XYZ file of C-alpha atoms in Angstrom:
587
model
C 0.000 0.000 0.000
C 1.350 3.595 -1.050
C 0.316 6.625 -0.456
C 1.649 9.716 -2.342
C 1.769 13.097 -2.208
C 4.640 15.077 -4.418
C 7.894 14.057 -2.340
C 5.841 12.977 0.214
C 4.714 9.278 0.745
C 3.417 6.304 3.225
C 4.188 2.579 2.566
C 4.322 -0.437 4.487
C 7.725 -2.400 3.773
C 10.153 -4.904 5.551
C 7.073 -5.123 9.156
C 7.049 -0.826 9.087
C 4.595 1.964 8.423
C 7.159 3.990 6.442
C 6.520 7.948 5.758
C 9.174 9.613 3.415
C 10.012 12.901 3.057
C 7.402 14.067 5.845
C 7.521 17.613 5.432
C 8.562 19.779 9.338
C 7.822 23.556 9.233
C 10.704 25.611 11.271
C 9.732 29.004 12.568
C 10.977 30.395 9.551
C 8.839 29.398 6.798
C 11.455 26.744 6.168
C 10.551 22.966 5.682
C 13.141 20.374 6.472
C 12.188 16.725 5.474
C 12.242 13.650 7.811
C 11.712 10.053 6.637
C 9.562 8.128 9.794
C 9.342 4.495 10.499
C 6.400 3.641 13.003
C 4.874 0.113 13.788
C 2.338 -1.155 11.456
C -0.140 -1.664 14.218
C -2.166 1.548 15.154
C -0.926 3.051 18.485
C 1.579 5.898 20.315
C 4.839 4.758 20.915
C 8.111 6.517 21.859
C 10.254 8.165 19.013
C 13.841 8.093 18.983
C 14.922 11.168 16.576
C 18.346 12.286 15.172
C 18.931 15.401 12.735
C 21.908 15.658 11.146
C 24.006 16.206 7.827
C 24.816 13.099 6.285
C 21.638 12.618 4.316
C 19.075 10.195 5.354
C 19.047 8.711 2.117
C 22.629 7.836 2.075
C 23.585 4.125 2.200
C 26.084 3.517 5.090
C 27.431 0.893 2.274
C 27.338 3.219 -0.528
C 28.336 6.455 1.750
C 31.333 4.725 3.603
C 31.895 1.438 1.583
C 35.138 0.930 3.926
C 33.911 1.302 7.541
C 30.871 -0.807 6.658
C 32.704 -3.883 5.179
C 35.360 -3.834 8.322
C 32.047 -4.057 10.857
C 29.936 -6.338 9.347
C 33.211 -8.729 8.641
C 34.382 -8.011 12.590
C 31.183 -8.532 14.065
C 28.521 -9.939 11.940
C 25.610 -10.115 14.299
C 25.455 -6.208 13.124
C 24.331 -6.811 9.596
C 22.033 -10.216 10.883
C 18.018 -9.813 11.718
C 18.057 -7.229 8.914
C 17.316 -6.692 5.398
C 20.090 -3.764 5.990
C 18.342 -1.733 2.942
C 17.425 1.003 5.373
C 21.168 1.398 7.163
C 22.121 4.802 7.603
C 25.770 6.145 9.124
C 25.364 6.684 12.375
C 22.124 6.571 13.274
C 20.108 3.631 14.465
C 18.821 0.682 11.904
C 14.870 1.239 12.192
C 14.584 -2.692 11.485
C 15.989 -3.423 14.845
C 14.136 -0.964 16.762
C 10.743 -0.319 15.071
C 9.754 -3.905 15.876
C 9.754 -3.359 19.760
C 7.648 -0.417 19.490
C 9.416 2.661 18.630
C 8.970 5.389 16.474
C 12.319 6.118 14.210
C 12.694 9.551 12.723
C 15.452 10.944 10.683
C 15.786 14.195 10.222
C 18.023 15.676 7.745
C 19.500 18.987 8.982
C 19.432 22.301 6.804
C 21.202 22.847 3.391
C 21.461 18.864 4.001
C 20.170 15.685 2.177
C 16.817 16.842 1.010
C 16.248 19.602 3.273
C 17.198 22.858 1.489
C 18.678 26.195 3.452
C 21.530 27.610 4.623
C 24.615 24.856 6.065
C 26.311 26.415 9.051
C 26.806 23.699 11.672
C 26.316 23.249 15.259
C 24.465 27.056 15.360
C 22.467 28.248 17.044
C 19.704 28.023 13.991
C 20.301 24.197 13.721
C 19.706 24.173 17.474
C 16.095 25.695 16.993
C 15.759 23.342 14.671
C 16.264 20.607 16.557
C 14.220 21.630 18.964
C 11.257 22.238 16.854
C 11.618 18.872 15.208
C 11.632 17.153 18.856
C 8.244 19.255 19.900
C 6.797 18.270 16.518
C 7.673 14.449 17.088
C 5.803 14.642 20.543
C 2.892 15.936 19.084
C 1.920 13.436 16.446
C -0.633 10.795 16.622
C 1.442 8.313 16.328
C 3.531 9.528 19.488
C 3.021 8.759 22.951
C 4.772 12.240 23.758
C 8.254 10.880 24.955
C 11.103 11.866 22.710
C 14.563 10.435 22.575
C 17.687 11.157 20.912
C 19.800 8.883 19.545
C 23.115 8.602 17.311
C 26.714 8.646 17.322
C 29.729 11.329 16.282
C 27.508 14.401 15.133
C 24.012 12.887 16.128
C 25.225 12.829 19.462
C 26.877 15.866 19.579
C 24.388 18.385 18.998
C 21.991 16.428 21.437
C 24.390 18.484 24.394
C 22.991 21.877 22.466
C 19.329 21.069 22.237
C 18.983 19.349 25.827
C 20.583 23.363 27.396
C 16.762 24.067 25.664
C 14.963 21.955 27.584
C 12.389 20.601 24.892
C 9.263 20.134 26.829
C 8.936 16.573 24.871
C 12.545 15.365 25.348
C 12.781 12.713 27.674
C 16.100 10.577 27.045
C 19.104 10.948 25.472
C 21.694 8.179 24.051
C 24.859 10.691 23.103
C 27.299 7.755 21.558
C 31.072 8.837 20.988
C 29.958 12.335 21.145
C 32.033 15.476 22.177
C 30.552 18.873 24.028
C 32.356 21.851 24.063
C 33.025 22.947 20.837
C 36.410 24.541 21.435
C 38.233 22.128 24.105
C 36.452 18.641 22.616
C 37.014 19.783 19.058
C 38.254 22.447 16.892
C 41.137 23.831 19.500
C 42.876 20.704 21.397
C 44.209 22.965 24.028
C 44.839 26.044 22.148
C 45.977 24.501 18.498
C 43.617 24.302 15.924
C 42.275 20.811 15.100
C 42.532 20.493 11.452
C 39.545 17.727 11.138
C 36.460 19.902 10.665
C 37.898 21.830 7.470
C 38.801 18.088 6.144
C 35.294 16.944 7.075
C 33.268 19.699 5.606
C 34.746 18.722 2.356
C 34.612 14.927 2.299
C 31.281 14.636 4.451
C 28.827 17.139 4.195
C 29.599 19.388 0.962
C 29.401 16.037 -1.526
C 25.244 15.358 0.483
C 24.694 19.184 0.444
C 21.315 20.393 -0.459
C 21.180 20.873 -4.377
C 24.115 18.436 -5.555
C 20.972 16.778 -6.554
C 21.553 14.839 -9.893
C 25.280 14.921 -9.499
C 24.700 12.967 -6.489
C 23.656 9.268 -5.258
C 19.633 8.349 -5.551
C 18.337 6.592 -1.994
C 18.239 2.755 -2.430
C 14.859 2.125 -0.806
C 12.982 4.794 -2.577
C 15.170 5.918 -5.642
C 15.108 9.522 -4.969
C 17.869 11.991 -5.399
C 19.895 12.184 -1.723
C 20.643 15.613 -2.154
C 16.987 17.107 -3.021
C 15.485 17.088 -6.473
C 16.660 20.253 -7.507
C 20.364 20.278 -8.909
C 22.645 23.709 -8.377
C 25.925 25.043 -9.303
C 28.828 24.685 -7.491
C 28.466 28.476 -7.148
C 25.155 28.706 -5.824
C 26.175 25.283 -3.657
C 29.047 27.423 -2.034
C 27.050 30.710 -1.338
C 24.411 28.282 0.878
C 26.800 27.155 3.183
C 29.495 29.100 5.757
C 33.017 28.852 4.884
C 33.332 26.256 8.336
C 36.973 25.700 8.216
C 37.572 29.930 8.113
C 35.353 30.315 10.485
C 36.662 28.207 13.076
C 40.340 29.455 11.860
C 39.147 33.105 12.625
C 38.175 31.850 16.098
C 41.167 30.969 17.731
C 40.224 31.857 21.558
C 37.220 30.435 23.304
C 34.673 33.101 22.711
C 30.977 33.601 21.869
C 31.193 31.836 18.694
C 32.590 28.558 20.201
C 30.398 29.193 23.684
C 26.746 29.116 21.634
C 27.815 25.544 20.543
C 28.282 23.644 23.305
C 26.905 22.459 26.277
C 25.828 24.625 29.087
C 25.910 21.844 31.655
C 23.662 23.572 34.744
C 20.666 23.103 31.771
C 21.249 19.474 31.070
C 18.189 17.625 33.535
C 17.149 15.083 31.056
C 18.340 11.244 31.831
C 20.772 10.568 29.478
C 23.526 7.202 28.616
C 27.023 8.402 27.847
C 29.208 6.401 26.084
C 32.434 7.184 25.105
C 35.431 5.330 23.329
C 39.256 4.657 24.999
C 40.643 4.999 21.374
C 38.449 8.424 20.565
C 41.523 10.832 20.998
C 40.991 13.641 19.611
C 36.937 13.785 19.518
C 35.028 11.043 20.868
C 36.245 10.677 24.487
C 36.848 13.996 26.603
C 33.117 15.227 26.210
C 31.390 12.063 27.165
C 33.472 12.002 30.568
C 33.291 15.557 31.203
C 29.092 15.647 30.786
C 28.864 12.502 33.202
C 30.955 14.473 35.690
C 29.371 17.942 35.392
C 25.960 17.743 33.550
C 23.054 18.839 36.349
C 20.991 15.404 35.229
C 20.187 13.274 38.025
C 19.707 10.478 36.042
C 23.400 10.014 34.150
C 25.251 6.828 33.258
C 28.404 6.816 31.916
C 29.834 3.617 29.366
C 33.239 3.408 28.013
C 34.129 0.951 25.631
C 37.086 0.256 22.573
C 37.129 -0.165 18.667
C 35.845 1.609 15.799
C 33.877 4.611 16.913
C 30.738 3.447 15.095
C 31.210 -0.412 15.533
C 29.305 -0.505 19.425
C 26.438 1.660 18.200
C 25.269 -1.357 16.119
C 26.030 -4.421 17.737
C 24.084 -6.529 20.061
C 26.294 -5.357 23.122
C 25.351 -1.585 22.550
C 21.745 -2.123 21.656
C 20.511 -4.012 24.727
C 22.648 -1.407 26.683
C 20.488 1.289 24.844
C 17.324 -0.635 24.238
C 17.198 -1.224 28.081
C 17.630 2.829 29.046
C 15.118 3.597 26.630
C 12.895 1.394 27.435
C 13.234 2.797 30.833
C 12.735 6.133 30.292
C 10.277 6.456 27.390
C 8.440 3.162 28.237
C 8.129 3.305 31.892
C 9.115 -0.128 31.956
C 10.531 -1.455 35.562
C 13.491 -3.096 34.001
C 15.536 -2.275 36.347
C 17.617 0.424 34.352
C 17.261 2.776 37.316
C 19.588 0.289 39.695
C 22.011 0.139 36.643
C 25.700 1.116 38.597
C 26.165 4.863 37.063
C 29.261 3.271 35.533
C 30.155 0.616 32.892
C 33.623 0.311 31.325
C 34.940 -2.195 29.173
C 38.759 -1.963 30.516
C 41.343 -2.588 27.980
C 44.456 -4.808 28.486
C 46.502 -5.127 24.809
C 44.365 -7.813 23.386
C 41.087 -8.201 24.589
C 38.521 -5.675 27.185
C 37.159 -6.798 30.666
C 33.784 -5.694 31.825
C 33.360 -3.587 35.027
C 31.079 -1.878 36.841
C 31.649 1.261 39.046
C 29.903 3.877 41.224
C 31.409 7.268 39.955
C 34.018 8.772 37.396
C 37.072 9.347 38.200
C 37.152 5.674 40.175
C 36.650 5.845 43.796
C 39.263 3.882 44.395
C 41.369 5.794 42.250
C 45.159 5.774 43.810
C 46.958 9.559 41.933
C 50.387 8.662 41.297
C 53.259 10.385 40.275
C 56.171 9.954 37.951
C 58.394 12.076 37.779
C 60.754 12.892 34.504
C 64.631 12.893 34.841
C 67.092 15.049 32.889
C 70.126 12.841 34.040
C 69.032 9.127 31.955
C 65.194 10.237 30.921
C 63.521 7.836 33.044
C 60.257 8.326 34.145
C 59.901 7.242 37.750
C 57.476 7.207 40.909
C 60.835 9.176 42.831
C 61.784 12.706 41.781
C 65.678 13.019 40.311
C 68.313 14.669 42.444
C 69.438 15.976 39.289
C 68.921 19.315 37.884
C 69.461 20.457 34.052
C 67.908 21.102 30.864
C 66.773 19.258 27.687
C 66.244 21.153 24.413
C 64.120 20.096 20.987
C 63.038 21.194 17.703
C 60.039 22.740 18.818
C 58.137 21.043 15.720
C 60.169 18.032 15.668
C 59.697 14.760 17.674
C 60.613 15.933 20.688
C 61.456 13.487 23.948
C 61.117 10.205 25.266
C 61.003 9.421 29.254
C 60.657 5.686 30.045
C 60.055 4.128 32.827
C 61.702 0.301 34.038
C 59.895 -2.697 33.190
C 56.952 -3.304 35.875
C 57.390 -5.507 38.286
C 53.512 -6.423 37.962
C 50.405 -5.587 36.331
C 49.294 -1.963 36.487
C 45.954 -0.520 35.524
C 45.349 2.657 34.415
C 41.973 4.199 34.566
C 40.730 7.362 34.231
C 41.884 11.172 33.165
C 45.180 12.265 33.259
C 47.693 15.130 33.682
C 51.038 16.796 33.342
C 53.091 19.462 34.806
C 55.802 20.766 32.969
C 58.317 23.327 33.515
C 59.761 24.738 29.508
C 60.595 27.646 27.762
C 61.055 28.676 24.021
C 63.406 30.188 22.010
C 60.557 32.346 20.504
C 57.196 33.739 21.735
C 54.824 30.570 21.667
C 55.340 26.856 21.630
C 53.331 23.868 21.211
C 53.374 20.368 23.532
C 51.678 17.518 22.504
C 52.047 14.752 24.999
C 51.791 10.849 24.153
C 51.495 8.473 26.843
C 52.745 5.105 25.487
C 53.395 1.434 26.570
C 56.255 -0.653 25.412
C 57.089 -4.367 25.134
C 59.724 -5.736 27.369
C 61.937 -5.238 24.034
C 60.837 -1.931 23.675
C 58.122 -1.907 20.285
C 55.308 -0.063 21.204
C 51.367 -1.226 21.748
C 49.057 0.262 19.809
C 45.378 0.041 19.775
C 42.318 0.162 17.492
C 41.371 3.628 17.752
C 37.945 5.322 17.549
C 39.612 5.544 13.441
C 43.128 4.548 13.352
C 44.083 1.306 13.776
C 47.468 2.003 15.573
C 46.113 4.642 18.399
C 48.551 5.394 21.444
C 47.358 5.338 25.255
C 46.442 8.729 25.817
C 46.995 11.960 24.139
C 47.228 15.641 25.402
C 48.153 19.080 23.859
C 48.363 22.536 24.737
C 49.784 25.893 23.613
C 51.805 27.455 25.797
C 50.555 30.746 25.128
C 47.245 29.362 26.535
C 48.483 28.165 30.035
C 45.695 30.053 32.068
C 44.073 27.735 34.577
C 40.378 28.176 35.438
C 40.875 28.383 39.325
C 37.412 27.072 39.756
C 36.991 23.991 37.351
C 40.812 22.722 37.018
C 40.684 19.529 39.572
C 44.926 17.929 39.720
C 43.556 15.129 37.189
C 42.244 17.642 34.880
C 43.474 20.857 33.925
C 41.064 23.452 32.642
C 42.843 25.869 31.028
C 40.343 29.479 30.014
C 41.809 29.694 26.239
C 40.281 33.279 26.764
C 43.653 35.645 26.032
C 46.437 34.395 24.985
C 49.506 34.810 27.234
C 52.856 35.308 25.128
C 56.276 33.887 26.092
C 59.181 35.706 26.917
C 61.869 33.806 24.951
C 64.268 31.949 27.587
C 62.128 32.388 30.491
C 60.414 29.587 31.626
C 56.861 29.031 32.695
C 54.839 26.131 34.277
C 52.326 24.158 31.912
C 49.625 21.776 33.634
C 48.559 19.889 30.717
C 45.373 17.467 30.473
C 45.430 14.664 29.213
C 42.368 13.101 27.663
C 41.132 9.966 29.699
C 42.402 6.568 29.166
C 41.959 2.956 30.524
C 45.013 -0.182 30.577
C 45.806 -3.147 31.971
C 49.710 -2.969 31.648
C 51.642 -6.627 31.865
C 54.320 -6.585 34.221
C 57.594 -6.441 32.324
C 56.590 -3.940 29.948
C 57.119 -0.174 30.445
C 55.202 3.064 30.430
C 56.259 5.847 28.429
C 55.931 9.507 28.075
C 56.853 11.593 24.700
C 56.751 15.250 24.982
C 56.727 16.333 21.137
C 56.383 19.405 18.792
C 53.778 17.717 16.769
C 51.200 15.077 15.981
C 52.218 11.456 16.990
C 53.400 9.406 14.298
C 52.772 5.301 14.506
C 54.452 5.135 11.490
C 55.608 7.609 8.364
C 53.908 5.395 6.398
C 50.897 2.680 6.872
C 49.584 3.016 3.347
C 45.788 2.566 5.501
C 43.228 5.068 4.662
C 39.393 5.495 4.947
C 36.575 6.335 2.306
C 35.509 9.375 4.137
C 38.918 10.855 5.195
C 41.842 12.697 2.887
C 44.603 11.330 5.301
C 46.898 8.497 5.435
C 46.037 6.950 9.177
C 49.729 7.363 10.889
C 48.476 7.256 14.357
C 45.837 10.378 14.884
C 43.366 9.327 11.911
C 41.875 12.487 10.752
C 42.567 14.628 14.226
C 45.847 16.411 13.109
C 47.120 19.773 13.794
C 49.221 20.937 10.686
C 47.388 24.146 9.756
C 50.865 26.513 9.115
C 48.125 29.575 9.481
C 47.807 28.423 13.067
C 51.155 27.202 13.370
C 53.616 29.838 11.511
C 57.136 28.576 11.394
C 58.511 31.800 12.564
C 56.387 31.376 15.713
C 56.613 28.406 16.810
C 59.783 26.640 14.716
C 62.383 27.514 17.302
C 63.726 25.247 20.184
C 61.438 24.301 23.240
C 63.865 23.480 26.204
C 62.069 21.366 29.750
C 63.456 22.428 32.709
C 64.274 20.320 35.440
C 64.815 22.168 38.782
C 65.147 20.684 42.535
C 62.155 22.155 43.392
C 59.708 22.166 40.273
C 60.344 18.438 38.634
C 58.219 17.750 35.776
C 55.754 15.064 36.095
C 53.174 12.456 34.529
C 50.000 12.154 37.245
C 48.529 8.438 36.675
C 45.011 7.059 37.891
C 46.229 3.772 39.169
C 44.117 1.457 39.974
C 45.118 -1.011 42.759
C 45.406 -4.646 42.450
C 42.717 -6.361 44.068
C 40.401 -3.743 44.658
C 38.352 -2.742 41.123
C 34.938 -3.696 41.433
């Protein structure tokens, strides 16, 4: 059975009530389009919605051919129970969900997929969008007034926007490998510009933009154009969309621009599930710790897991973790969700991830250690050196390794991290980039599978020196919060104090192998070559993926291409804080 009208039309296909193209007036005048998938049977049931940019007609196999044929190889219970014709990146699969009484609607975002207007990201526009498509979802017949939100990456980002609005309809939120605040999570690792969103706009959103019409893909399941039914030039393409890479370029402190896109934390009450990934350095990590620590919900959970950053989002383990705080809280089922512990981590060793439960983030049982660096042998140790001195380095080069001695047992790490560094530069600005790293008794280094590359270190953290201001109020010793507000130039050859954060990490290290710390004057490099690349990124993955900072406009040579030199005084020794977690005594 199909009902049409112009773009707009019901079927019932694969056990759903399918509307396409369902028309959603903004305040505007301006109507964004939504496909819905509802149960056959009449009824109101709970909606989970998402609005993004990466077209709802989009095949995740035809979209990104490469993540999708690693996933459903690695774990093929994602791709079983489903026809997969209605698979979509990043968002749930309607064929797993519609079937136990939900509501899925898919919302492309505006100048996106088949919703035409202006493209300007994570504004302040696309949040009153958002919020207008979530009161519209709770107001439909089909709707039993309880929305959700669902998604990973950007479907879970912009969930932290629209929940500071308090939608009166919004009742849950899933926010999978997210991030939060726009400048620290994303564009500016602390201070330096994150190249990824200039590299994204071009490979992810401009080729599904509103009005590539012909020249783009037509949906599988209904053989429409992706990109709207109207086909523009490239000029008319460009002047409907903000120039995002400039944009965040001409924002290099954290001001209004970066302030009106993320979360505002005392506004968060809804219950929400955030779940964030160990490999996700660089975007999908820092902001799902940070809202489970400081969002004003009463109702919070927090899940960490490992792999690719979409791969949990689709297989059974995530589901019945989501499907169960749904349920929950749009179903009013007693399920017991609400005695769920508040935290769920699946803790890494080097080849395989334990299951644990927990009461609170950072651990309770948390145990800060020290190491401290050494300028005599550059050891990294739990006792501070006797010895005083200085160690220079390119300050864009590779920088310096402190190591420690092989353990003598098993040491977990879990949790955030920081530094404290003592340096000075040889001109008015430098930039540290610190990689925490674990090494084989014969010294080759463990890598991980990363939220995207394959060869991900421990833990990363940056920061400009310029931007060593400490917000007295929010920095805690485990996390520095630095107020990127005014920059602070160097004096060359004097030396200041940095407290660097380092994003969050969990490991299981084997006794015999050794912990490592590499203070460096620019991205971490797994390899100069790997030859391993994705569908939806420009870059060859050498350790970082996509999340690279190698913008010379942020980074001019004469600026910052002098020497950095650490300084190691009797006093003031430079040193690595660790959350160790003790033997015996992890839930």
């Amino acid at each position: 059975m199909t009902h049409r009208t112009d773009s707009t039309y019901s079927e019932v296909r694969a056990g759903m009530a399918i509307d396409w193209d369902v028309p959603i007036q903004m305040d505007d005048g301006l109507i964004l389009r939504a496909d819905v998938f509802r149960p056959i049977a009449p009824g109101q049931y709970p909606v989970l919605l998402s609005y993004g940019p990466y077209a709802k007609g989009l095949a995740f196999q035809e979209g990104y051919p490469s993540a999708w044929q690693k996933m459903v190889s690695d774990h093929p219970d994602v791709p079983h129970g489903s026809s997969n014709l209605f698979q979509n990146w990043e968002v749930v699969d309607p064929e797993k969900w519609v079937p136990d009484g939900y509501v899925c609607v898919r919302v492309d975002s505006r100048g996106c997929g088949r919703s035409p207007g202006y493209v300007d990201h994570f504004s302040p526009r696309e949040t009153d969008d958002y919020v207008a498509c979530i009161e519209w979802a709770g107001q439909q017949g089909w709707s039993n007034g309880k929305v959700g939100l669902s998604g990973v990456s950007y479907f879970g980002i912009n969930q932290w926007q629209v929940a500071s609005r308090q939608p009166k309809h919004l009742s849950a939120m899933c926010i999978w490998e997210g991030a939060a605040d726009w400048y620290r999570d994303m564009t500016h690792h602390g201070g330096i510009l994150s190249t990824f969103w200039d590299h994204w706009y071009d490979m992810q959103v401009k080729t599904v933009q509103y009005g590539v019409g012909e020249r783009g893909p037509k949906s599988p399941a209904t053989g429409a154009w992706v990109c709207g039914d109207v086909t523009l030039s490239d000029s008319e393409l460009a002047a409907n969309r903000c120039q995002f890479g400039q944009d965040i370029l001409s924002h290099p402190e954290d001001d209004a621009y970066h302030r009106e896109r993320s979360a505002q934390w005392d506004k968060i009450t809804v219950p929400f599930l955030s779940a964030g990934n160990w490999g996700g350095q660089g975007l999908h990590l820092r902001g799902n710790s940070e809202s489970f620590m400081r969002a004003a919900s009463k109702h919070k959970w927090l899940e960490m897991h490992g792999l690719e950053h979409w791969t949990h989002f689709y297989t059974d383990y995530g589901i019945q973790i989501q499907k169960r705080f749904f349920a929950h809280f749009l179903k009013g089922e007693a399920n017991g969700w609400d005695q769920e512990p508040p935290v769920r981590l699946q803790v890494r060793h080097p080849h395989r991830f334990e299951e644990r439960t927990d009461s609170s983030w950072p651990l309770p049982q948390t145990q800060w250690t020290k190491m401290y660096l050494s300028a005599h042998d550059q050891s990294l140790s739990e006792q501070p050196s006797a010895t005083q001195g200085r160690l220079s380095f390119q300050a864009m080069g590779d920088g310096l390794s402190f190591v420690s001695a092989p353990l003598s047992h098993d040491m977990e790490l879990t949790g955030p991290l920081a530094a404290q560094l003592k340096m000075s530069s040889s001109t008015a600005d430098a930039d540290v980039f610190l990689v925490l790293r674990v090494l084989t008794p014969d010294l080759r280094e463990v890598t991980f599978a990363g939220a995207i590359d394959p060869h991900t270190p421990v833990a990363q953290g940056w920061l400009r020196a310029s931007h060593r201001a400490l917000d007295a109020e929010l920095t805690r010793p485990y996390r520095p919060y630095h107020t990127h507000t005014q920059a602070q130039p160097l004096t060359p050859g004097q030396a200041v104090t940095l407290d660097v954060e380092l994003w969050p990490t969990s490991i299981v290290i084997p006794a015999g192998h050794r912990l490592a710390l590499s203070v460096r004057g620019r991205d971490y490099i797994y390899a100069e070559k790997t030859g391993l690349k994705l569908s939806n990124f420009k870059n060859e993955l050498l350790g970082c993926g996509p999340f690279l900072h190698n913008d010379p406009r942020d980074r001019p040579h004469g600026l910052f291409g002098g020497e950095t030199t650490l300084h190691f005084d009797a006093d003031e020794q430079p040193y690595l804080l660790l959350p160790v977690i003790p033997r015996g005594r992890s839930q």
